[in-house]
Amino acid sequence: MQRKIYDEDHEAFREVVKEFVRRYATNEKREQWERDGEVDRATMLAAGEQGLIGLSVPEEFGGAGMIQDYRFRAIVNEEVIGAGHGSLAGALGIQDDLAVPYIVHMGTQAQKEKWLPGMATGEVLGALAMTDPGAGSDLRGVTTNAKKVDGGYILNGAKTFISSGKTADIVVTFVKTGEGNRPDAFSLVIVENGMEGFEHGKKLSKMGFHGWDTAELSFTDVFIPEENLIGGVEGHGFVQLMKNLPLERMSIGVSAAAAAEAAYKWTLDYTKERMAFGQPIAGFQNTRFRLADMATTVDVMWTYVDRAMELYAESKLTAEEAAQVKFWTTEREWEVLDQGVQLHGGYGYITEYPIARAFLDARVHRIYGGTNEVMRELVSRQLIGK
Ligand SMILES: Cc1cc2nc3c(=O)[nH]c(=O)nc-3n(C[C@H](O)[C@H](O)[C@H](O)COP(=O)(O)OP(=O)(O)OC[C@H]3O[C@@H](n4cnc5c(N)ncnc54)[C@H](O)[C@@H]3O)c2cc1C
């Protein structure tokens, strides 16, 4: 089904992204990222140079100024995921959807001047660390804490599962700055690489996204200067996180739709080529019916996600609506990918094939960004007015 959200500028940008993928995201590169467990810096710098990151950074700081317009980011996701590079898409997404927004929307003028130009070029890579080893869904259970001292804070604690945690230069970190677990007991601070007492733990070995780092971080008496408090205000961390969650969750919906579309296309091509019982397997009625299901699901996913992007552009996408998008699209993604694997037969299980890698990558979409159970909890609470 034809989509309506893109105009000529978007399609011109799509060509730029396609060219970037052709030049910088080769199969050899992907294998290198998978061996290293991370996307190399040169690729991220090339992405900066070609304008694929920093899309929401205001022009005065060297970005594209697409502050509420997610369509260009969606094209990056579609093309990079569509070419079978889930890990690269993840690394680009962390920068633009999870790190940059905290500085663009909530940073002080000094924080914007200091970090945004480098974030637009890829010289400064960011990450977002909310999850403690003991608290993921229950963010108010976080115990990583920053105690006020003269001129700043002393940070102690640990974070885990942090995407791009090893490769990031700065980490927007959710910490406890007050007593109890009221929302105003938490703040966001920027932890910089090289700060004394800040250590990157091991890169975690994952089921999917093998070319994208996920790391543990630890903080032992790290001095955080006052100017690294996001927005310069203490006690706003929880509210700041809530403000960015619609974007984060919508972005997962976009990735889910892009992965489902890619899976459908890979499967369509494969089933037209693969022969069994003297005919292409696409000739079997079961295969054709499954392909019809996949194509229809992908169309509905995009219709829903495109509407979310329109609402986001008008600053009208609510946290609950974004949560609905997140849980519904990631579950449809899973079904489409599972069907794609099935129609590839044994080859669908072999990671040389993009369908197998995308299937493994997709599993975490139902877990991170808030689990799908927590998403349903948020949505249902609003329904019954709790
Ligand atoms: C690959 C990867 C990348 C990640 N990247 C980041 C990152 O960049 N930054 C970051 O901060 N975090 C990141 N995370 C962490 C992720 O957001 C958390 O794992 C997730 O929020 C779940 O938290 P948890 O693991 O503590 O699970 P738990 O909260 O312990 O949940 C365990 C189970 O209990 C269920 N559950 C919990 N509470 C409820 C409830 N109220 N109602 C019903 N069921 C409930 C959950 O749905 C889940 O099924 C990442 C995780 C992974 C695996």
Tab-separated table of C-alpha atoms and ligand atoms in Angstrom:
chain	number	residue	atom	x	y	z
A	1	MET	CA	0.000	0.000	0.000
A	2	GLN	CA	1.357	3.369	-0.974
A	3	ARG	CA	2.502	5.429	2.007
A	4	LYS	CA	1.695	9.113	2.178
A	5	ILE	CA	4.150	10.615	4.623
A	6	TYR	CA	7.154	11.190	2.368
A	7	ASP	CA	7.773	13.968	-0.157
A	8	GLU	CA	10.551	14.635	-2.691
A	9	ASP	CA	13.025	15.773	-0.025
A	10	HIS	CA	12.602	12.488	1.813
A	11	GLU	CA	13.040	10.446	-1.337
A	12	ALA	CA	16.194	12.440	-2.201
A	13	PHE	CA	17.486	11.723	1.303
A	14	ARG	CA	16.673	8.041	0.797
A	15	GLU	CA	19.120	8.015	-2.124
A	16	VAL	CA	21.823	9.478	0.156
A	17	VAL	CA	21.176	6.728	2.717
A	18	LYS	CA	21.217	4.033	0.030
A	19	GLU	CA	24.556	5.317	-1.239
A	20	PHE	CA	25.915	5.350	2.321
A	21	VAL	CA	24.810	1.735	2.760
A	22	ARG	CA	26.437	0.741	-0.551
A	23	ARG	CA	29.731	2.372	0.407
A	24	TYR	CA	30.023	1.827	4.137
A	25	ALA	CA	27.775	-1.061	5.096
A	26	THR	CA	29.192	-3.906	3.073
A	27	ASN	CA	28.976	-7.528	4.161
A	28	GLU	CA	32.692	-7.441	5.048
A	29	LYS	CA	32.033	-4.467	7.315
A	30	ARG	CA	29.118	-6.242	8.968
A	31	GLU	CA	31.256	-9.282	9.642
A	32	GLN	CA	33.913	-7.033	11.170
A	33	TRP	CA	31.320	-5.371	13.451
A	34	GLU	CA	30.075	-8.792	14.491
A	35	ARG	CA	33.630	-9.978	15.273
A	36	ASP	CA	34.389	-6.772	17.225
A	37	GLY	CA	30.958	-6.592	18.839
A	38	GLU	CA	30.641	-2.947	17.854
A	39	VAL	CA	30.286	-0.587	14.915
A	40	ASP	CA	33.634	1.094	14.242
A	41	ARG	CA	34.050	4.824	14.762
A	42	ALA	CA	35.027	5.491	11.141
A	43	THR	CA	31.574	4.312	10.033
A	44	MET	CA	29.869	6.527	12.594
A	45	LEU	CA	31.968	9.491	11.426
A	46	ALA	CA	31.009	8.713	7.827
A	47	ALA	CA	27.361	8.632	8.923
A	48	GLY	CA	27.877	12.064	10.465
A	49	GLU	CA	29.514	13.389	7.326
A	50	GLN	CA	26.662	12.113	5.126
A	51	GLY	CA	24.050	13.632	7.441
A	52	LEU	CA	22.635	10.331	8.728
A	53	ILE	CA	23.000	11.268	12.391
A	54	GLY	CA	22.259	14.442	14.289
A	55	LEU	CA	19.006	14.766	12.362
A	56	SER	CA	17.230	16.451	15.261
A	57	VAL	CA	20.205	18.650	16.186
A	58	PRO	CA	19.332	22.301	15.436
A	59	GLU	CA	21.115	23.728	12.401
A	60	GLU	CA	22.982	26.281	14.513
A	61	PHE	CA	24.796	23.328	16.121
A	62	GLY	CA	25.548	21.569	12.844
A	63	GLY	CA	22.555	19.236	12.565
A	64	ALA	CA	19.617	18.914	10.183
A	65	GLY	CA	17.158	20.728	12.468
A	66	MET	CA	14.435	18.043	12.196
A	67	ILE	CA	13.481	18.545	15.802
A	68	GLN	CA	9.996	16.978	15.739
A	69	ASP	CA	10.084	15.434	12.286
A	70	TYR	CA	10.962	11.751	12.538
A	71	ARG	CA	10.516	10.937	8.855
A	72	PHE	CA	14.192	11.286	7.911
A	73	ARG	CA	15.163	9.037	10.825
A	74	ALA	CA	12.554	6.532	9.634
A	75	ILE	CA	14.206	6.460	6.209
A	76	VAL	CA	17.586	5.723	7.805
A	77	ASN	CA	15.979	2.810	9.635
A	78	GLU	CA	14.154	1.511	6.564
A	79	GLU	CA	17.235	1.518	4.367
A	80	VAL	CA	19.789	0.287	6.887
A	81	ILE	CA	17.554	-2.447	8.325
A	82	GLY	CA	16.290	-3.280	4.822
A	83	ALA	CA	19.886	-3.958	3.781
A	84	GLY	CA	20.265	-6.432	6.650
A	85	HIS	CA	22.266	-4.169	8.995
A	86	GLY	CA	20.274	-4.257	12.226
A	87	SER	CA	23.337	-3.557	14.347
A	88	LEU	CA	24.292	-0.447	12.406
A	89	ALA	CA	20.692	0.785	12.576
A	90	GLY	CA	20.799	0.253	16.333
A	91	ALA	CA	24.019	2.209	16.769
A	92	LEU	CA	22.678	5.105	14.669
A	93	GLY	CA	19.397	4.998	16.565
A	94	ILE	CA	20.953	5.211	20.010
A	95	GLN	CA	22.721	8.393	19.015
A	96	ASP	CA	19.671	10.115	17.537
A	97	ASP	CA	16.752	8.689	19.536
A	98	LEU	CA	18.203	8.067	22.983
A	99	ALA	CA	21.139	10.422	23.504
A	100	VAL	CA	20.770	13.551	21.360
A	101	PRO	CA	17.144	14.331	22.420
A	102	TYR	CA	18.110	14.844	26.057
A	103	ILE	CA	20.532	17.594	25.065
A	104	VAL	CA	18.361	19.110	22.297
A	105	HIS	CA	15.126	19.222	24.284
A	106	MET	CA	16.340	19.408	27.858
A	107	GLY	CA	19.964	20.562	27.855
A	108	THR	CA	21.183	23.972	28.990
A	109	GLN	CA	22.575	26.355	26.369
A	110	ALA	CA	26.102	25.486	27.561
A	111	GLN	CA	25.395	21.729	27.242
A	112	LYS	CA	24.051	22.248	23.723
A	113	GLU	CA	27.103	24.255	22.703
A	114	LYS	CA	29.485	21.751	24.241
A	115	TRP	CA	28.002	18.473	22.969
A	116	LEU	CA	25.691	18.922	20.008
A	117	PRO	CA	28.211	19.861	17.291
A	118	GLY	CA	30.234	16.695	18.002
A	119	MET	CA	27.096	14.593	18.271
A	120	ALA	CA	26.058	15.704	14.795
A	121	THR	CA	29.403	14.682	13.281
A	122	GLY	CA	29.827	11.420	15.186
A	123	GLU	CA	32.890	12.700	17.048
A	124	VAL	CA	30.846	12.512	20.250
A	125	LEU	CA	28.775	9.340	20.599
A	126	GLY	CA	26.172	9.063	23.317
A	127	ALA	CA	24.296	6.400	25.256
A	128	LEU	CA	21.434	6.407	27.748
A	129	ALA	CA	21.857	4.479	31.004
A	130	MET	CA	18.661	3.964	32.955
A	131	THR	CA	18.800	0.285	33.932
A	132	ASP	CA	20.568	-0.789	37.143
A	133	PRO	CA	21.419	-4.479	37.603
A	134	GLY	CA	18.636	-4.612	40.208
A	135	ALA	CA	16.050	-2.391	38.512
A	136	GLY	CA	14.892	-2.288	34.896
A	137	SER	CA	11.120	-2.007	34.567
A	138	ASP	CA	10.914	-0.537	38.028
A	139	LEU	CA	13.028	2.546	37.395
A	140	ARG	CA	12.207	4.052	40.769
A	141	GLY	CA	14.077	1.107	42.244
A	142	VAL	CA	17.350	2.436	40.827
A	143	THR	CA	20.022	2.795	43.523
A	144	THR	CA	22.879	4.312	41.480
A	145	ASN	CA	23.231	7.567	43.332
A	146	ALA	CA	24.785	11.000	43.054
A	147	LYS	CA	25.442	12.809	46.335
A	148	LYS	CA	25.655	16.585	46.269
A	149	VAL	CA	29.094	18.021	47.050
A	150	ASP	CA	30.713	21.376	46.441
A	151	GLY	CA	30.548	22.119	42.699
A	152	GLY	CA	28.896	18.868	41.688
A	153	TYR	CA	28.061	15.306	42.672
A	154	ILE	CA	29.823	12.108	43.669
A	155	LEU	CA	28.401	9.192	41.701
A	156	ASN	CA	28.400	5.563	42.833
A	157	GLY	CA	26.662	2.496	41.441
A	158	ALA	CA	26.345	0.439	38.291
A	159	LYS	CA	24.293	0.222	35.116
A	160	THR	CA	23.735	-2.744	32.872
A	161	PHE	CA	22.456	-3.598	29.374
A	162	ILE	CA	23.574	-0.194	28.088
A	163	SER	CA	23.353	-0.039	24.303
A	164	SER	CA	26.469	1.559	22.794
A	165	GLY	CA	27.742	1.661	26.380
A	166	LYS	CA	31.259	0.683	25.366
A	167	THR	CA	31.596	2.943	22.336
A	168	ALA	CA	29.889	6.032	23.779
A	169	ASP	CA	31.890	9.100	24.773
A	170	ILE	CA	29.140	10.423	27.014
A	171	VAL	CA	26.427	8.596	28.886
A	172	VAL	CA	23.203	10.297	29.938
A	173	THR	CA	22.753	8.531	33.262
A	174	PHE	CA	19.649	8.189	35.440
A	175	VAL	CA	20.631	8.544	39.087
A	176	LYS	CA	19.124	9.003	42.484
A	177	THR	CA	19.807	12.450	43.910
A	178	GLY	CA	17.192	12.453	46.664
A	179	GLU	CA	15.641	10.273	49.342
A	180	GLY	CA	12.859	7.724	48.791
A	181	ASN	CA	11.438	6.900	45.402
A	182	ARG	CA	9.283	9.909	44.597
A	183	PRO	CA	9.741	11.095	40.997
A	184	ASP	CA	11.671	14.154	42.189
A	185	ALA	CA	14.318	11.943	43.846
A	186	PHE	CA	15.972	11.294	40.464
A	187	SER	CA	18.119	13.289	38.050
A	188	LEU	CA	19.923	12.836	34.749
A	189	VAL	CA	23.656	13.537	34.612
A	190	ILE	CA	26.203	13.300	31.824
A	191	VAL	CA	29.061	10.939	32.615
A	192	GLU	CA	32.077	11.442	30.347
A	193	ASN	CA	34.588	8.856	29.236
A	194	GLY	CA	37.829	9.271	31.136
A	195	MET	CA	36.246	10.558	34.346
A	196	GLU	CA	38.096	9.011	37.263
A	197	GLY	CA	36.179	6.059	38.735
A	198	PHE	CA	34.045	5.507	35.593
A	199	GLU	CA	34.684	2.056	34.160
A	200	HIS	CA	33.189	0.165	31.263
A	201	GLY	CA	32.547	-3.415	32.258
A	202	LYS	CA	32.446	-6.242	29.810
A	203	LYS	CA	30.525	-6.135	26.574
A	204	LEU	CA	27.574	-8.465	27.045
A	205	SER	CA	27.258	-11.463	24.760
A	206	LYS	CA	23.815	-11.297	23.199
A	207	MET	CA	21.347	-13.468	21.276
A	208	GLY	CA	21.205	-10.911	18.434
A	209	PHE	CA	22.566	-7.511	17.390
A	210	HIS	CA	26.043	-9.036	17.402
A	211	GLY	CA	27.652	-6.017	15.766
A	212	TRP	CA	26.362	-3.502	18.304
A	213	ASP	CA	27.801	-3.186	21.790
A	214	THR	CA	25.785	-3.574	24.977
A	215	ALA	CA	27.794	-3.002	28.121
A	216	GLU	CA	27.912	-2.846	31.867
A	217	LEU	CA	29.090	0.422	33.413
A	218	SER	CA	30.365	1.068	36.908
A	219	PHE	CA	30.859	4.247	38.886
A	220	THR	CA	33.085	4.524	41.949
A	221	ASP	CA	33.245	7.985	43.525
A	222	VAL	CA	33.025	9.647	40.107
A	223	PHE	CA	32.991	13.437	40.408
A	224	ILE	CA	30.293	14.882	38.135
A	225	PRO	CA	30.545	18.666	37.767
A	226	GLU	CA	27.337	20.623	38.317
A	227	GLU	CA	27.298	21.693	34.669
A	228	ASN	CA	26.741	18.026	33.668
A	229	LEU	CA	23.324	17.933	35.312
A	230	ILE	CA	20.892	17.763	32.365
A	231	GLY	CA	18.986	21.028	32.153
A	232	GLY	CA	20.870	22.287	35.207
A	233	VAL	CA	18.051	21.191	37.496
A	234	GLU	CA	18.108	18.502	40.143
A	235	GLY	CA	15.115	16.217	40.676
A	236	HIS	CA	13.785	16.398	37.110
A	237	GLY	CA	15.289	13.123	35.847
A	238	PHE	CA	12.120	11.076	35.991
A	239	VAL	CA	10.057	13.716	34.203
A	240	GLN	CA	12.818	14.152	31.610
A	241	LEU	CA	12.817	10.398	30.891
A	242	MET	CA	9.038	10.388	30.558
A	243	LYS	CA	9.245	13.245	28.057
A	244	ASN	CA	11.502	11.273	25.717
A	245	LEU	CA	9.825	7.891	26.087
A	246	PRO	CA	7.202	8.502	23.345
A	247	LEU	CA	10.026	9.100	20.870
A	248	GLU	CA	11.974	6.074	22.070
A	249	ARG	CA	8.938	3.813	21.838
A	250	MET	CA	7.792	5.159	18.491
A	251	SER	CA	11.317	4.641	17.154
A	252	ILE	CA	11.152	0.971	18.145
A	253	GLY	CA	7.851	0.774	16.250
A	254	VAL	CA	9.537	2.206	13.164
A	255	SER	CA	12.381	-0.320	13.459
A	256	ALA	CA	9.851	-3.119	13.905
A	257	ALA	CA	7.945	-2.099	10.771
A	258	ALA	CA	11.179	-1.724	8.802
A	259	ALA	CA	12.354	-5.189	9.901
A	260	ALA	CA	8.979	-6.771	9.094
A	261	GLU	CA	8.965	-5.191	5.644
A	262	ALA	CA	12.512	-6.376	4.997
A	263	ALA	CA	11.603	-9.888	6.169
A	264	TYR	CA	8.598	-9.961	3.857
A	265	LYS	CA	10.704	-8.876	0.858
A	266	TRP	CA	13.519	-11.339	1.563
A	267	THR	CA	10.939	-14.101	1.911
A	268	LEU	CA	9.099	-13.153	-1.276
A	269	ASP	CA	12.354	-13.226	-3.268
A	270	TYR	CA	13.480	-16.469	-1.679
A	271	THR	CA	10.227	-18.329	-2.231
A	272	LYS	CA	10.164	-17.353	-5.898
A	273	GLU	CA	13.642	-18.845	-6.384
A	274	ARG	CA	13.624	-21.925	-4.170
A	275	MET	CA	12.405	-25.046	-5.904
A	276	ALA	CA	10.650	-28.037	-4.326
A	277	PHE	CA	8.608	-30.781	-5.957
A	278	GLY	CA	9.401	-29.299	-9.353
A	279	GLN	CA	8.119	-25.789	-8.687
A	280	PRO	CA	9.102	-22.603	-6.820
A	281	ILE	CA	7.871	-22.884	-3.237
A	282	ALA	CA	5.918	-19.646	-3.846
A	283	GLY	CA	3.689	-21.816	-6.023
A	284	PHE	CA	2.279	-23.686	-3.019
A	285	GLN	CA	-0.963	-22.266	-1.783
A	286	ASN	CA	0.286	-22.260	1.813
A	287	THR	CA	3.292	-20.129	0.842
A	288	ARG	CA	1.158	-17.682	-1.140
A	289	PHE	CA	-1.338	-17.325	1.702
A	290	ARG	CA	1.456	-16.695	4.207
A	291	LEU	CA	3.000	-14.112	1.899
A	292	ALA	CA	-0.399	-12.414	1.627
A	293	ASP	CA	-0.623	-12.328	5.435
A	294	MET	CA	2.883	-10.903	5.753
A	295	ALA	CA	2.299	-8.201	3.123
A	296	THR	CA	-0.955	-7.156	4.766
A	297	THR	CA	0.543	-7.054	8.250
A	298	VAL	CA	3.394	-4.877	6.986
A	299	ASP	CA	0.915	-2.463	5.364
A	300	VAL	CA	-1.092	-2.140	8.562
A	301	MET	CA	2.075	-1.682	10.614
A	302	TRP	CA	3.200	1.203	8.434
A	303	THR	CA	-0.252	2.786	8.477
A	304	TYR	CA	-0.181	2.778	12.276
A	305	VAL	CA	3.454	3.853	12.619
A	306	ASP	CA	3.076	6.605	10.011
A	307	ARG	CA	0.132	8.011	11.980
A	308	ALA	CA	2.282	7.952	15.121
A	309	MET	CA	4.998	9.899	13.289
A	310	GLU	CA	2.415	12.477	12.178
A	311	LEU	CA	1.171	12.898	15.737
A	312	TYR	CA	4.735	13.112	17.010
A	313	ALA	CA	5.461	15.893	14.497
A	314	GLU	CA	2.527	17.809	16.004
A	315	SER	CA	3.771	17.064	19.551
A	316	LYS	CA	0.527	15.169	20.118
A	317	LEU	CA	1.723	11.566	20.469
A	318	THR	CA	0.942	10.588	24.058
A	319	ALA	CA	3.029	8.233	26.205
A	320	GLU	CA	0.198	5.685	26.147
A	321	GLU	CA	-0.204	5.860	22.371
A	322	ALA	CA	3.542	5.379	21.922
A	323	ALA	CA	3.375	2.418	24.322
A	324	GLN	CA	0.572	0.899	22.188
A	325	VAL	CA	2.644	1.375	19.051
A	326	LYS	CA	5.644	-0.236	20.735
A	327	PHE	CA	3.980	-3.386	21.977
A	328	TRP	CA	1.691	-3.951	18.993
A	329	THR	CA	4.292	-3.435	16.256
A	330	THR	CA	6.991	-5.503	17.952
A	331	GLU	CA	4.576	-8.409	18.313
A	332	ARG	CA	3.555	-8.205	14.649
A	333	GLU	CA	7.247	-7.946	13.740
A	334	TRP	CA	7.905	-11.161	15.618
A	335	GLU	CA	5.101	-12.982	13.804
A	336	VAL	CA	6.235	-11.781	10.372
A	337	LEU	CA	9.862	-12.681	11.040
A	338	ASP	CA	8.955	-16.078	12.400
A	339	GLN	CA	6.897	-16.765	9.276
A	340	GLY	CA	9.797	-15.565	7.125
A	341	VAL	CA	12.190	-17.951	8.866
A	342	GLN	CA	9.726	-20.807	8.355
A	343	LEU	CA	9.381	-20.166	4.629
A	344	HIS	CA	13.181	-20.108	4.261
A	345	GLY	CA	13.293	-23.661	5.605
A	346	GLY	CA	16.706	-24.678	6.984
A	347	TYR	CA	18.347	-21.614	5.457
A	348	GLY	CA	16.168	-19.446	7.673
A	349	TYR	CA	18.111	-20.745	10.652
A	350	ILE	CA	21.527	-19.946	9.182
A	351	THR	CA	22.875	-16.538	10.193
A	352	GLU	CA	24.475	-16.010	6.806
A	353	TYR	CA	20.901	-15.200	5.766
A	354	PRO	CA	19.562	-11.779	6.799
A	355	ILE	CA	16.229	-13.293	7.855
A	356	ALA	CA	17.969	-15.329	10.585
A	357	ARG	CA	19.919	-12.336	11.885
A	358	ALA	CA	16.857	-10.073	11.837
A	359	PHE	CA	14.873	-12.727	13.732
A	360	LEU	CA	17.489	-12.840	16.482
A	361	ASP	CA	17.702	-9.034	16.594
A	362	ALA	CA	13.927	-8.680	16.823
A	363	ARG	CA	13.568	-10.652	20.037
A	364	VAL	CA	14.782	-7.778	22.183
A	365	HIS	CA	12.269	-5.346	20.697
A	366	ARG	CA	9.651	-6.841	23.007
A	367	ILE	CA	11.958	-6.384	25.988
A	368	TYR	CA	13.835	-3.092	25.775
A	369	GLY	CA	12.375	0.392	25.696
A	370	GLY	CA	10.040	-0.922	28.401
A	371	THR	CA	8.832	-4.537	28.208
A	372	ASN	CA	5.598	-5.207	26.366
A	373	GLU	CA	3.991	-6.199	29.672
A	374	VAL	CA	4.896	-2.820	31.132
A	375	MET	CA	3.545	-1.153	27.965
A	376	ARG	CA	0.210	-2.939	28.437
A	377	GLU	CA	0.264	-1.924	32.087
A	378	LEU	CA	0.627	1.758	31.123
A	379	VAL	CA	-2.068	1.578	28.460
A	380	SER	CA	-4.552	-0.368	30.566
A	381	ARG	CA	-4.082	1.868	33.599
A	382	GLN	CA	-5.128	4.829	31.520
A	383	LEU	CA	-8.135	2.917	30.158
A	384	ILE	CA	-9.520	2.259	33.620
A	385	GLY	CA	-8.400	5.647	34.951
A	386	LYS	CA	-5.974	4.214	37.535
B	1	LIG	C1	20.049	-5.730	24.290
B	1	LIG	C2	19.521	-4.792	25.333
B	1	LIG	C3	19.749	-3.439	25.210
B	1	LIG	C4	19.306	-2.553	26.206
B	1	LIG	N1	19.621	-1.225	26.101
B	1	LIG	C5	19.387	-0.411	27.160
B	1	LIG	C6	19.876	0.929	27.177
B	1	LIG	O1	20.496	1.417	26.210
B	1	LIG	N2	19.668	1.685	28.282
B	1	LIG	C7	18.989	1.195	29.364
B	1	LIG	O2	18.855	1.916	30.323
B	1	LIG	N3	18.500	-0.069	29.376
B	1	LIG	C8	18.689	-0.881	28.315
B	1	LIG	N4	18.223	-2.169	28.319
B	1	LIG	C9	17.487	-2.643	29.480
B	1	LIG	C10	16.005	-2.880	29.202
B	1	LIG	O3	15.330	-1.667	29.015
B	1	LIG	C11	15.452	-3.700	30.393
B	1	LIG	O4	16.028	-5.003	30.279
B	1	LIG	C12	13.956	-3.779	30.402
B	1	LIG	O5	13.386	-2.523	30.697
B	1	LIG	C13	13.434	-4.800	31.411
B	1	LIG	O6	14.023	-4.639	32.664
B	1	LIG	P1	14.673	-5.891	33.419
B	1	LIG	O7	15.618	-6.546	32.484
B	1	LIG	O8	15.172	-5.424	34.718
B	1	LIG	O9	13.466	-6.895	33.613
B	1	LIG	P2	12.467	-6.930	34.855
B	1	LIG	O10	11.971	-5.570	35.145
B	1	LIG	O11	13.105	-7.692	35.949
B	1	LIG	O12	11.263	-7.785	34.250
B	1	LIG	C14	11.267	-9.230	34.205
B	1	LIG	C15	9.874	-9.659	33.732
B	1	LIG	O13	8.879	-9.169	34.639
B	1	LIG	C16	7.902	-8.434	33.936
B	1	LIG	N5	7.399	-7.309	34.740
B	1	LIG	C17	8.115	-6.387	35.416
B	1	LIG	N6	7.302	-5.474	35.964
B	1	LIG	C18	6.035	-5.819	35.608
B	1	LIG	C19	4.738	-5.280	35.869
B	1	LIG	N7	4.577	-4.165	36.579
B	1	LIG	N8	3.673	-5.914	35.343
B	1	LIG	C20	3.818	-7.037	34.618
B	1	LIG	N9	5.008	-7.601	34.347
B	1	LIG	C21	6.105	-6.994	34.834
B	1	LIG	C22	8.630	-7.920	32.699
B	1	LIG	O14	7.715	-7.588	31.663
B	1	LIG	C23	9.518	-9.100	32.349
B	1	LIG	O15	8.793	-10.033	31.599
B	1	LIG	C24	18.585	-3.058	27.316
B	1	LIG	C25	18.320	-4.425	27.400
B	1	LIG	C26	18.781	-5.291	26.452
B	1	LIG	C27	18.520	-6.761	26.606
